PDB file of C-alpha atoms and ligand atoms in Angstrom:
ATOM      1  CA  UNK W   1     -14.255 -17.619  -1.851  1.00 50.00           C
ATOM      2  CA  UNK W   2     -11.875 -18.176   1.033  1.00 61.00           C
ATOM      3  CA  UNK W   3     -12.423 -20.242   4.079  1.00 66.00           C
ATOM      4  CA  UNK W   4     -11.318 -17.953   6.257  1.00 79.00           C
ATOM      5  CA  UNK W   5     -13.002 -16.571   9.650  1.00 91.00           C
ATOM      6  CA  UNK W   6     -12.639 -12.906   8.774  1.00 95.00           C
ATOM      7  CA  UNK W   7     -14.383 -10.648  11.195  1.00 96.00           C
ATOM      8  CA  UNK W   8     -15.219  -7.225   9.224  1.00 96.00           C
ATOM      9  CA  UNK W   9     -16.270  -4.329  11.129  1.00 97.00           C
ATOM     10  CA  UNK W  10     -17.669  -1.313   9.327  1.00 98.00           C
ATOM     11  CA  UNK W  11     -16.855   2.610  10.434  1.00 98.00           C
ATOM     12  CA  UNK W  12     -18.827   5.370   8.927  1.00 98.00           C
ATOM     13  CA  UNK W  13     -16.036   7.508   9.582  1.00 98.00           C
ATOM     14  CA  UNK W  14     -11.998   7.545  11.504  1.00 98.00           C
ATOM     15  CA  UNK W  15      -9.030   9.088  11.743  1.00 98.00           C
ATOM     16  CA  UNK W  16      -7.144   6.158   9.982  1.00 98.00           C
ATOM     17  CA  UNK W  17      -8.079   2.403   9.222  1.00 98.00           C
ATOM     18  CA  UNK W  18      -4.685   1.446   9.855  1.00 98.00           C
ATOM     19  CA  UNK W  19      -4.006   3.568  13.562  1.00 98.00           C
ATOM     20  CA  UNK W  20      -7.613   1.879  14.918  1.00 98.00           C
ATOM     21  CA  UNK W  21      -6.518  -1.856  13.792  1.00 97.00           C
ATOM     22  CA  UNK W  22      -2.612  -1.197  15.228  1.00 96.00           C
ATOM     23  CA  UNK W  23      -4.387  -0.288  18.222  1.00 97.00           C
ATOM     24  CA  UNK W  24      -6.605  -3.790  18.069  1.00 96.00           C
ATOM     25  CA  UNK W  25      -3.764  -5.342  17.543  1.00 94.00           C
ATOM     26  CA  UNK W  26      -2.044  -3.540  20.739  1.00 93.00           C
ATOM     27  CA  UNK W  27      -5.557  -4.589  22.927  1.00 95.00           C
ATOM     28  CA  UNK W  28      -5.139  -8.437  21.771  1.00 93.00           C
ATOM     29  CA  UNK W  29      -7.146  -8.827  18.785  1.00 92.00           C
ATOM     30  CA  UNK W  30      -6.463 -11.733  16.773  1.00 91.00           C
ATOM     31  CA  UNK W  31      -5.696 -12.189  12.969  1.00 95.00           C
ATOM     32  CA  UNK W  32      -8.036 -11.506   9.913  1.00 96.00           C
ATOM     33  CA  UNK W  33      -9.803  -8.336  11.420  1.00 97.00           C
ATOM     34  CA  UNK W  34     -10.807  -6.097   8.247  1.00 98.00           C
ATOM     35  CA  UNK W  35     -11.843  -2.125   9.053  1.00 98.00           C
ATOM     36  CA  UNK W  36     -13.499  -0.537   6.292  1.00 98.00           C
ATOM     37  CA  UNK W  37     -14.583   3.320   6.863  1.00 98.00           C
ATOM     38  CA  UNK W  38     -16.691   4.985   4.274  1.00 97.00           C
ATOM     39  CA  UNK W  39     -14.074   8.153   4.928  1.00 97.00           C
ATOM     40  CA  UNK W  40     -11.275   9.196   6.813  1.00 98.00           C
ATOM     41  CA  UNK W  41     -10.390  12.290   8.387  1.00 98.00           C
ATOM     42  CA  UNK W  42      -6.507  11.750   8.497  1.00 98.00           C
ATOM     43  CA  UNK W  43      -5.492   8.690   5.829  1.00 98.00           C
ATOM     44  CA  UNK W  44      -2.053   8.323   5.910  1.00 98.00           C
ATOM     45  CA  UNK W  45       0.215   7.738   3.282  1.00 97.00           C
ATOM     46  CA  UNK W  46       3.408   6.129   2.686  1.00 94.00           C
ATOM     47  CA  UNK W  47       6.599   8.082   3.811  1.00 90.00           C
ATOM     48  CA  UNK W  48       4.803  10.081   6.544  1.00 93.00           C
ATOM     49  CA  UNK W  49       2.437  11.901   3.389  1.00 95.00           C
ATOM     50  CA  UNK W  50      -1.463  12.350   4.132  1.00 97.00           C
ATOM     51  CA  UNK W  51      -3.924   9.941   1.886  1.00 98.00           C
ATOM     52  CA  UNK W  52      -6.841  11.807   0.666  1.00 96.00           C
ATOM     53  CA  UNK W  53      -9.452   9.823   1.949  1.00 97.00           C
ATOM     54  CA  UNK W  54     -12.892  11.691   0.924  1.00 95.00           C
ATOM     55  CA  UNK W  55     -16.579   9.858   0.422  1.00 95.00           C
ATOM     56  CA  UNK W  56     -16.861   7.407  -2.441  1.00 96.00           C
ATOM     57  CA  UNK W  57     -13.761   5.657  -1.739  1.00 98.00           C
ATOM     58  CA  UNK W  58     -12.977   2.023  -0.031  1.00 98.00           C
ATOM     59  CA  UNK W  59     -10.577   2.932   3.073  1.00 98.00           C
ATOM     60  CA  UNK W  60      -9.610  -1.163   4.263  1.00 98.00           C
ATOM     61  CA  UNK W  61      -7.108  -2.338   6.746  1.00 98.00           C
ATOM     62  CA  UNK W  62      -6.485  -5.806   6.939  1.00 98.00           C
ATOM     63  CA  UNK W  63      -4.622  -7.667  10.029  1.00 98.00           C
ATOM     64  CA  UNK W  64      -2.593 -10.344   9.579  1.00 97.00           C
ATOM     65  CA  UNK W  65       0.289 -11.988  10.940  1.00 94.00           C
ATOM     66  CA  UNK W  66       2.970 -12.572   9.558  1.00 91.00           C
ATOM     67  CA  UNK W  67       5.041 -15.691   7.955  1.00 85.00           C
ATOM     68  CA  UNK W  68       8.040 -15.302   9.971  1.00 83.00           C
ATOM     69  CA  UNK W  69      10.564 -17.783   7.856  1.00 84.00           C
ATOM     70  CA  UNK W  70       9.468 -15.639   4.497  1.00 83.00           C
ATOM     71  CA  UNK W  71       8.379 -12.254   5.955  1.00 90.00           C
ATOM     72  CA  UNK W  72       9.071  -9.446   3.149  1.00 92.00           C
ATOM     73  CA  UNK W  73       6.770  -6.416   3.462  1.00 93.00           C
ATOM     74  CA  UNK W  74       6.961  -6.195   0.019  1.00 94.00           C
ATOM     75  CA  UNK W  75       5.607  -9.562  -1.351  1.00 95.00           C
ATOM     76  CA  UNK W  76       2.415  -8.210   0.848  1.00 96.00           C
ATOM     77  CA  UNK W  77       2.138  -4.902  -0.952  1.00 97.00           C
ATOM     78  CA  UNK W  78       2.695  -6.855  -4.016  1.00 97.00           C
ATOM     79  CA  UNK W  79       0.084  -9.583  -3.899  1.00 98.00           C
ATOM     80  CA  UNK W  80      -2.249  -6.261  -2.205  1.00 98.00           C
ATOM     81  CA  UNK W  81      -1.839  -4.286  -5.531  1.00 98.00           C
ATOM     82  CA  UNK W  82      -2.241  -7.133  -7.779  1.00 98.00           C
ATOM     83  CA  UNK W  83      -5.459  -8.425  -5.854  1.00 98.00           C
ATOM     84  CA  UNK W  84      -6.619  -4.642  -6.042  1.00 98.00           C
ATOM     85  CA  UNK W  85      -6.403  -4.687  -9.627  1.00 98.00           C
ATOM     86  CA  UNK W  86      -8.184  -8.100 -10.476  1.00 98.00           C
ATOM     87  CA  UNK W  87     -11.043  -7.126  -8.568  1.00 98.00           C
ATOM     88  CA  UNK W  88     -11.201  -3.532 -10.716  1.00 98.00           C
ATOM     89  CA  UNK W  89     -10.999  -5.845 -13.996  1.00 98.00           C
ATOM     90  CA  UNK W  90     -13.550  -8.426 -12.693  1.00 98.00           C
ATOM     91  CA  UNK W  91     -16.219  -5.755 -11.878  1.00 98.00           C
ATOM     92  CA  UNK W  92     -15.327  -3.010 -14.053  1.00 98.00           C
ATOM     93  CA  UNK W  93     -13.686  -4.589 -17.323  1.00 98.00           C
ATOM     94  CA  UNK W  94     -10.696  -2.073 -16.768  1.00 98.00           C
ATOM     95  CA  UNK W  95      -7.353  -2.448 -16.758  1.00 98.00           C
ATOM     96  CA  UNK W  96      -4.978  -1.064 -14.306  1.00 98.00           C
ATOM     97  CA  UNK W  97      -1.280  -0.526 -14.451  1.00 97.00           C
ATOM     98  CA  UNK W  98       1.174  -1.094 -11.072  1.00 97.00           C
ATOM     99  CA  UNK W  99       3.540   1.931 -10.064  1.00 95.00           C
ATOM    100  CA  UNK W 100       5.971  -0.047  -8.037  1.00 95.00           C
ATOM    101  CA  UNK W 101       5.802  -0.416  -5.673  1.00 95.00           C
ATOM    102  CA  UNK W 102       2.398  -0.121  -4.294  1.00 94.00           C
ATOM    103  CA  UNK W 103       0.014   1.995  -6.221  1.00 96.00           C
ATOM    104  CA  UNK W 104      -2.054   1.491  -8.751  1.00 97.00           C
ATOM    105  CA  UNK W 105      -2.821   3.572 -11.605  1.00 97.00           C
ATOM    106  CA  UNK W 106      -6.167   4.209 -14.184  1.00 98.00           C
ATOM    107  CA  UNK W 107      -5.465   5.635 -17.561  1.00 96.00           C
ATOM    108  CA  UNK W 108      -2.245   7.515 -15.820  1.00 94.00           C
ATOM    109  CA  UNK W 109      -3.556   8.755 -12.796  1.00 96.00           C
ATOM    110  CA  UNK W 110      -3.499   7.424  -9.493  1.00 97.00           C
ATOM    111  CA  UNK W 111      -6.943   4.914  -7.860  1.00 98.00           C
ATOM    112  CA  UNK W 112      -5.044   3.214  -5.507  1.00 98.00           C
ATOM    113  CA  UNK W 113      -2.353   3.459  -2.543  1.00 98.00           C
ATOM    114  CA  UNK W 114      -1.077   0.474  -0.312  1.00 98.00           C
ATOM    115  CA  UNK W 115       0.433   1.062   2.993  1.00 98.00           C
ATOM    116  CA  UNK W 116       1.939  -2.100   4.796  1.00 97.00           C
ATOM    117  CA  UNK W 117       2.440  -1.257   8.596  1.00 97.00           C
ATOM    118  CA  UNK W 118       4.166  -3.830  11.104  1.00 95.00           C
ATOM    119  CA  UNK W 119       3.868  -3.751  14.794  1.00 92.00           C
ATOM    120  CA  UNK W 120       6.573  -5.496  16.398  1.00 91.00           C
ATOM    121  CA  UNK W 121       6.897  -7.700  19.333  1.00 90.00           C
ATOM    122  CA  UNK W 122       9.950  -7.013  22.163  1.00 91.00           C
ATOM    123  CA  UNK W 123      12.485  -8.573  20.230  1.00 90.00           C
ATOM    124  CA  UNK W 124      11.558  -6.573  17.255  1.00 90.00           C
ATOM    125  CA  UNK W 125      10.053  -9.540  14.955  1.00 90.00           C
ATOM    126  CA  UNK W 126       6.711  -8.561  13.253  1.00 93.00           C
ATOM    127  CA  UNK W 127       3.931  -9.617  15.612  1.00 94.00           C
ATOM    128  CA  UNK W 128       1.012  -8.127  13.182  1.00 95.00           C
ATOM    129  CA  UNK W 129       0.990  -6.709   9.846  1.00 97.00           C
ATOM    130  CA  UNK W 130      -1.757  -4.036   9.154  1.00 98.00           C
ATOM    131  CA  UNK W 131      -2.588  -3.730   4.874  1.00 98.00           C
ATOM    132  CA  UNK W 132      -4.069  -0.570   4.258  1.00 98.00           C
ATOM    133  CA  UNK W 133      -5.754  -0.280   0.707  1.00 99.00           C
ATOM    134  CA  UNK W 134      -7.570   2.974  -0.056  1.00 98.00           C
ATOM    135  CA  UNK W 135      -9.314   3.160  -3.330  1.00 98.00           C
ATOM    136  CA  UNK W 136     -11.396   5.968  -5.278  1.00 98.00           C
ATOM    137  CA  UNK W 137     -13.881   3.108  -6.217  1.00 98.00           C
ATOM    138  CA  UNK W 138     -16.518   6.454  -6.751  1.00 98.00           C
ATOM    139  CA  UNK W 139     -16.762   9.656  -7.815  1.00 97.00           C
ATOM    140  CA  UNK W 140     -16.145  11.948  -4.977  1.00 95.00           C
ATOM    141  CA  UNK W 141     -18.768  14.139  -4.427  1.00 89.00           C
ATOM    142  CA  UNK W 142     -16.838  17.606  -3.984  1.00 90.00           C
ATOM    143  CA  UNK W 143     -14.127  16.445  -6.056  1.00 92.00           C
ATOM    144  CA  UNK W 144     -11.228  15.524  -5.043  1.00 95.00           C
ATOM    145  CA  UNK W 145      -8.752  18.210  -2.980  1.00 94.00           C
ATOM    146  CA  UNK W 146      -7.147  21.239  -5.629  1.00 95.00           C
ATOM    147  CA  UNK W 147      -3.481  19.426  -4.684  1.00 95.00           C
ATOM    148  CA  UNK W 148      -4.116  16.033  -6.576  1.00 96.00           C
ATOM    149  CA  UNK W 149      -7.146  16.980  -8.758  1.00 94.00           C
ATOM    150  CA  UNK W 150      -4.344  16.657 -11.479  1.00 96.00           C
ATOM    151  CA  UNK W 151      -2.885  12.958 -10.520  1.00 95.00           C
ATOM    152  CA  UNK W 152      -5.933  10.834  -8.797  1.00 97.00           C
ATOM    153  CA  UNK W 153      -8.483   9.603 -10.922  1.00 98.00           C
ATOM    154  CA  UNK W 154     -12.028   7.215  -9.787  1.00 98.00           C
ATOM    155  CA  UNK W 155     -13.035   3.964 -11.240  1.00 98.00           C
ATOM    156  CA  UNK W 156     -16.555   4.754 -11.698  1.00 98.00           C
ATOM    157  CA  UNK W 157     -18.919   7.597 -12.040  1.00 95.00           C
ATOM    158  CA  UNK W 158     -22.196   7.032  -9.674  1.00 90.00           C
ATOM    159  CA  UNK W 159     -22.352   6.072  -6.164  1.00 93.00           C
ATOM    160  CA  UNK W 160     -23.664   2.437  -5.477  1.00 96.00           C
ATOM    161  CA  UNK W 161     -23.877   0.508  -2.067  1.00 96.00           C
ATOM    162  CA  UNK W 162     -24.056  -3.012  -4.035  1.00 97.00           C
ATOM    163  CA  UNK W 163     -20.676  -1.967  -5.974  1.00 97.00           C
ATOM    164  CA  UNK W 164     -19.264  -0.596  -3.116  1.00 97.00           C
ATOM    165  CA  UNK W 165     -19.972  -3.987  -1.461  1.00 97.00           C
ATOM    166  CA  UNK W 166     -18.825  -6.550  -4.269  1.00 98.00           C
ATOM    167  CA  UNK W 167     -15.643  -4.214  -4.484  1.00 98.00           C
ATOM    168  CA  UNK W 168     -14.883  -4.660  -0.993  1.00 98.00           C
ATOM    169  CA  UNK W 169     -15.700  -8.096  -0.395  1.00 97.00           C
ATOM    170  CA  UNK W 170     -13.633  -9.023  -3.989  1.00 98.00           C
ATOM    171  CA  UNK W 171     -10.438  -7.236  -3.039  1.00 98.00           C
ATOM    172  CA  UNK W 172     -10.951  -9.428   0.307  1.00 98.00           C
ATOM    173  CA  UNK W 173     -10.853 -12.427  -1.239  1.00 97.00           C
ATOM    174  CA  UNK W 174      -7.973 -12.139  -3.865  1.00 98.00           C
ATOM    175  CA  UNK W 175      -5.777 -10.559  -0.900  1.00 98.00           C
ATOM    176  CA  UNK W 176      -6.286 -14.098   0.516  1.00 97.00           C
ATOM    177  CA  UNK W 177      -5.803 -15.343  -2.464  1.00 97.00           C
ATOM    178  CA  UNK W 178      -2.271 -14.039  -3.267  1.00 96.00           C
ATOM    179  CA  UNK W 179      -1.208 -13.658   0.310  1.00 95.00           C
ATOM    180  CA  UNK W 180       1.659 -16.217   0.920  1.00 90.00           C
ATOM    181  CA  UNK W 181       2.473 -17.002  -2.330  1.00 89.00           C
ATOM    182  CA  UNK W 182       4.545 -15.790  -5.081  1.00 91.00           C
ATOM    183  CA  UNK W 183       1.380 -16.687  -6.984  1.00 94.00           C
ATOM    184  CA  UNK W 184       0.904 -12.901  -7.911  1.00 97.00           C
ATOM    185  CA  UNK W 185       4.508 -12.150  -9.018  1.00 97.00           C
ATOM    186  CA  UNK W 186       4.145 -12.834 -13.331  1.00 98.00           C
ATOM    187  CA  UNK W 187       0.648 -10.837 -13.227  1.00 98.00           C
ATOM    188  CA  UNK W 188       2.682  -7.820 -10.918  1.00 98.00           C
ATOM    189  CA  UNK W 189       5.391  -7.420 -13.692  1.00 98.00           C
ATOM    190  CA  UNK W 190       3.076  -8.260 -16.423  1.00 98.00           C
ATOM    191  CA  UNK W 191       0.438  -4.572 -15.431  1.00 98.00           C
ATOM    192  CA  UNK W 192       3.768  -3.121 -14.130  1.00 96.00           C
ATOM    193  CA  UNK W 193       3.434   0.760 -15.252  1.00 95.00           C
ATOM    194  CA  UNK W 194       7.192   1.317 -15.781  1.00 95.00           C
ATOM    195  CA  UNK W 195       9.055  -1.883 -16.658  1.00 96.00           C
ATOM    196  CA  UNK W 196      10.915  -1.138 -20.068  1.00 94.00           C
ATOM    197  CA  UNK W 197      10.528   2.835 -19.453  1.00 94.00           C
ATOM    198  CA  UNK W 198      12.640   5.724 -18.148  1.00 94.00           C
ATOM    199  CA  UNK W 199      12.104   6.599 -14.568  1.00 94.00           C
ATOM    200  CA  UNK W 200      13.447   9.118 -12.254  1.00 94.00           C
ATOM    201  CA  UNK W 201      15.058   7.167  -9.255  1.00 93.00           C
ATOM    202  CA  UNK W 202      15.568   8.909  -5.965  1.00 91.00           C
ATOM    203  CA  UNK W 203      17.743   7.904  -3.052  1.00 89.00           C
ATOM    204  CA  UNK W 204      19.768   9.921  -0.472  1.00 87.00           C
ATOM    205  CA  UNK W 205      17.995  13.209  -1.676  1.00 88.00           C
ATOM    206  CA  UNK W 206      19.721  12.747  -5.220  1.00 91.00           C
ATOM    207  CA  UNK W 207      17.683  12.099  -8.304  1.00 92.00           C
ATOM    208  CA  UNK W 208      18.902  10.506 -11.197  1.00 94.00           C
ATOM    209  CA  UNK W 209      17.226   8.749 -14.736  1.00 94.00           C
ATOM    210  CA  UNK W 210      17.308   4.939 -14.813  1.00 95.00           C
ATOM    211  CA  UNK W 211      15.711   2.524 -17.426  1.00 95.00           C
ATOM    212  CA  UNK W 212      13.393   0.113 -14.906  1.00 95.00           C
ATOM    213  CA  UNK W 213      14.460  -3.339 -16.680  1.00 97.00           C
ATOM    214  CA  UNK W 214      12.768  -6.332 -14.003  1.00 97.00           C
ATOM    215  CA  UNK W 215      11.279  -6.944 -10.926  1.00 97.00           C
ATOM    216  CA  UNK W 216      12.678  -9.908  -9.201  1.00 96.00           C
ATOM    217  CA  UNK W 217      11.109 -12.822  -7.016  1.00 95.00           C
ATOM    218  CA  UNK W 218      11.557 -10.711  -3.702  1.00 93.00           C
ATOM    219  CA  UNK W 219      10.091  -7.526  -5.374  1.00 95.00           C
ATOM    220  CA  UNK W 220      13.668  -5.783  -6.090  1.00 96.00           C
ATOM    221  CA  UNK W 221      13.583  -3.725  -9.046  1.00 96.00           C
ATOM    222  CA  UNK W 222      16.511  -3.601 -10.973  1.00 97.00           C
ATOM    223  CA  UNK W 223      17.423  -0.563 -13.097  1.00 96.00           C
ATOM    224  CA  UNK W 224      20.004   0.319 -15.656  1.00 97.00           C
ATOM    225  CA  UNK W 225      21.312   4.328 -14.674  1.00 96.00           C
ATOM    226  CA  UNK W 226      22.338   6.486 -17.335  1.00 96.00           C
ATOM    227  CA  UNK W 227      26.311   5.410 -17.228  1.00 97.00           C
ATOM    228  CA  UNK W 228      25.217   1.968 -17.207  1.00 97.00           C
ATOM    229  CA  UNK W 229      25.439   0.772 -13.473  1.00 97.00           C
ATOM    230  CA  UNK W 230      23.132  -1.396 -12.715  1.00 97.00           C
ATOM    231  CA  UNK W 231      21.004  -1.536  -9.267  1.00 95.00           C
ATOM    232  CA  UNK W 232      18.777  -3.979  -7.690  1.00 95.00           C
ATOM    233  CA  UNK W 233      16.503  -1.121  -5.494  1.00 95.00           C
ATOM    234  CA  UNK W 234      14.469  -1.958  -2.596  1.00 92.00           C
ATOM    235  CA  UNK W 235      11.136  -0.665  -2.027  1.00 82.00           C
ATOM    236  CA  UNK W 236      12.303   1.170   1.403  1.00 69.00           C
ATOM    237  CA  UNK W 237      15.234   3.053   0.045  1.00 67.00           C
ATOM    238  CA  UNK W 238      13.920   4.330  -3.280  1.00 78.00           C
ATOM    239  CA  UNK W 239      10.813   6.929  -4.624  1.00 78.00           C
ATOM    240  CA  UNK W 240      10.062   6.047  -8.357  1.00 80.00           C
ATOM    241  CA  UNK W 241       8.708   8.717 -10.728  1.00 80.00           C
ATOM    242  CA  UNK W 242       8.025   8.398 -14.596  1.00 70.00           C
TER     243      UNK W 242
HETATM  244  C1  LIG G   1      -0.097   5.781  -0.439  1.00 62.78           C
HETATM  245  O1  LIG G   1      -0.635   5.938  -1.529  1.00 62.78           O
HETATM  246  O2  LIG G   1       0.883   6.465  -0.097  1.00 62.78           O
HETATM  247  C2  LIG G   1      -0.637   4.746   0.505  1.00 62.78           C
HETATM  248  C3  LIG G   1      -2.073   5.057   0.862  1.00 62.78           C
HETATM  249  C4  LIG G   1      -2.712   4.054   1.787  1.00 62.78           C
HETATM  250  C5  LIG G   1      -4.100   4.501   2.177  1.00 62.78           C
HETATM  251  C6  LIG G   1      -4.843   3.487   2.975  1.00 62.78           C
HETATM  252  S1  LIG G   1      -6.544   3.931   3.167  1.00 62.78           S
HETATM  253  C7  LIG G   1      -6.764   2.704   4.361  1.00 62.78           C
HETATM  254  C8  LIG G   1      -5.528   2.699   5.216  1.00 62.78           C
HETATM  255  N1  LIG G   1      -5.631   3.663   6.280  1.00 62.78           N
HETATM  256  C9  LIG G   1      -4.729   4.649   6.163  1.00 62.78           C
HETATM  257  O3  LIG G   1      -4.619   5.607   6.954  1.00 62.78           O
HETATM  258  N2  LIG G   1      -3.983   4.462   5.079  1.00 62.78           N
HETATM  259  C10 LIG G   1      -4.356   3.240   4.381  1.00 62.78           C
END
């Protein structure tokens, strides 16, 4: 358990976890503020895409601020999706692979998105960073929308408030945990999804096949293409796809 003073405020239902805590942020509220909403009605993804974000899953923000000598968006997402999948093996005995860089994957389909969101101060520094995790802890009820029925998968079958609750307050605490060290780096390669496999690498609307061969200290991953060039890609400028 951390020591923290984390205030947690609970929303049956919003827009987006992440827009209300930006906007906190914006009216002056301090560090360690968690949202949780039992379902949003406009979950955003990363790269401008929508998040499905229907009943049975967790929908957290978390707002912190930054380290400003170390600050690297990605270390966050990276300690987010390794603390995401501890707490899944911890209460559920299941293990979980990483897509890097920030989503996690059950038995080849998708449980888990990150989306890291700074707001800046005037001289463009980070002020606040706002984690968002959303996980399909539950079943959904109706399913889960016809366009990724095929890709997104649930971690368990029946609805429980006392689940629900341990999941939350357990991906909480190993956030903390992680957050600020490199602590989570060895177990982030180590459930990687595609380290030692061919991936489809795209950048600057061109696609090409790359072996993914390591994933170094500041979350580069380097790849071998087909010719042999070697890249060290950063989590802004790149989609991955197996
Ligand atoms: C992705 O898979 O592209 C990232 C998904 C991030 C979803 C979470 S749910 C809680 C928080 N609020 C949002 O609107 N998005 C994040």
């Amino acid at each position: 358990m951390n020591n923290k003073n984390i205030k947690i405020e609970v929303l049956q239902t919003i827009d987006s976890t992440n827009n209300y805590l930006k906007q906190k942020a914006l009216d002056g509220e301090g560090e360690n503020y968690v949202v949780l909403a039992l379902e949003q009605t406009a979950g955003k993804g990363t790269r401008g895409r929508s998040f499905s974000s229907v009943k049975g899953g967790v929908y957290l923000s978390i707002l912190i601020k930054p380290d400003l000598e170390n600050f690297n968006p990605a270390l966050i997402t990276t300690a987010t999706a390794v603390a995401v999948t501890d707490s899944i093996l911890e209460l559920f005995k299941l293990d979980t692979k990483i897509k890097w860089v920030n989503d996690v994957y059950l038995n080849n389909k998708k449980v888990c998105g990150i989306l890291c969101e700074s707001v800046l101060d005037s001289f463009n520094n980070p002020q606040f960073v706002i984690v968002g995790i959303g996980v399909n802890l539950f079943k959904p009820i109706n399913d889960f929308p016809s366009e990724i029925k095929d890709i997104a998968t649930y971690i368990s079958e029946g609805y429980s408030v006392e689940l629900f609750e341990k999941f939350t307050a357990s991906v909480i605490n190993n956030f903390y945990k992680y957050l600020n060290s490199k602590n989570h780096l060895k177990l982030y390669c180590e459930r990687s999804l595609i380290l030692g496999k061919e991936i489809l690498v795209s950048k600057n609307n061109e696609t090409r096949t790359a072996r993914a061969l390591e994933i170094d200290n500041n979350c580069r991953l380097l790849v071998e293409f087909e010719n042999g060039d070697k890249e060290n890609l950063s989590s802004g400028d790149v989609t991955v796809r197996l």
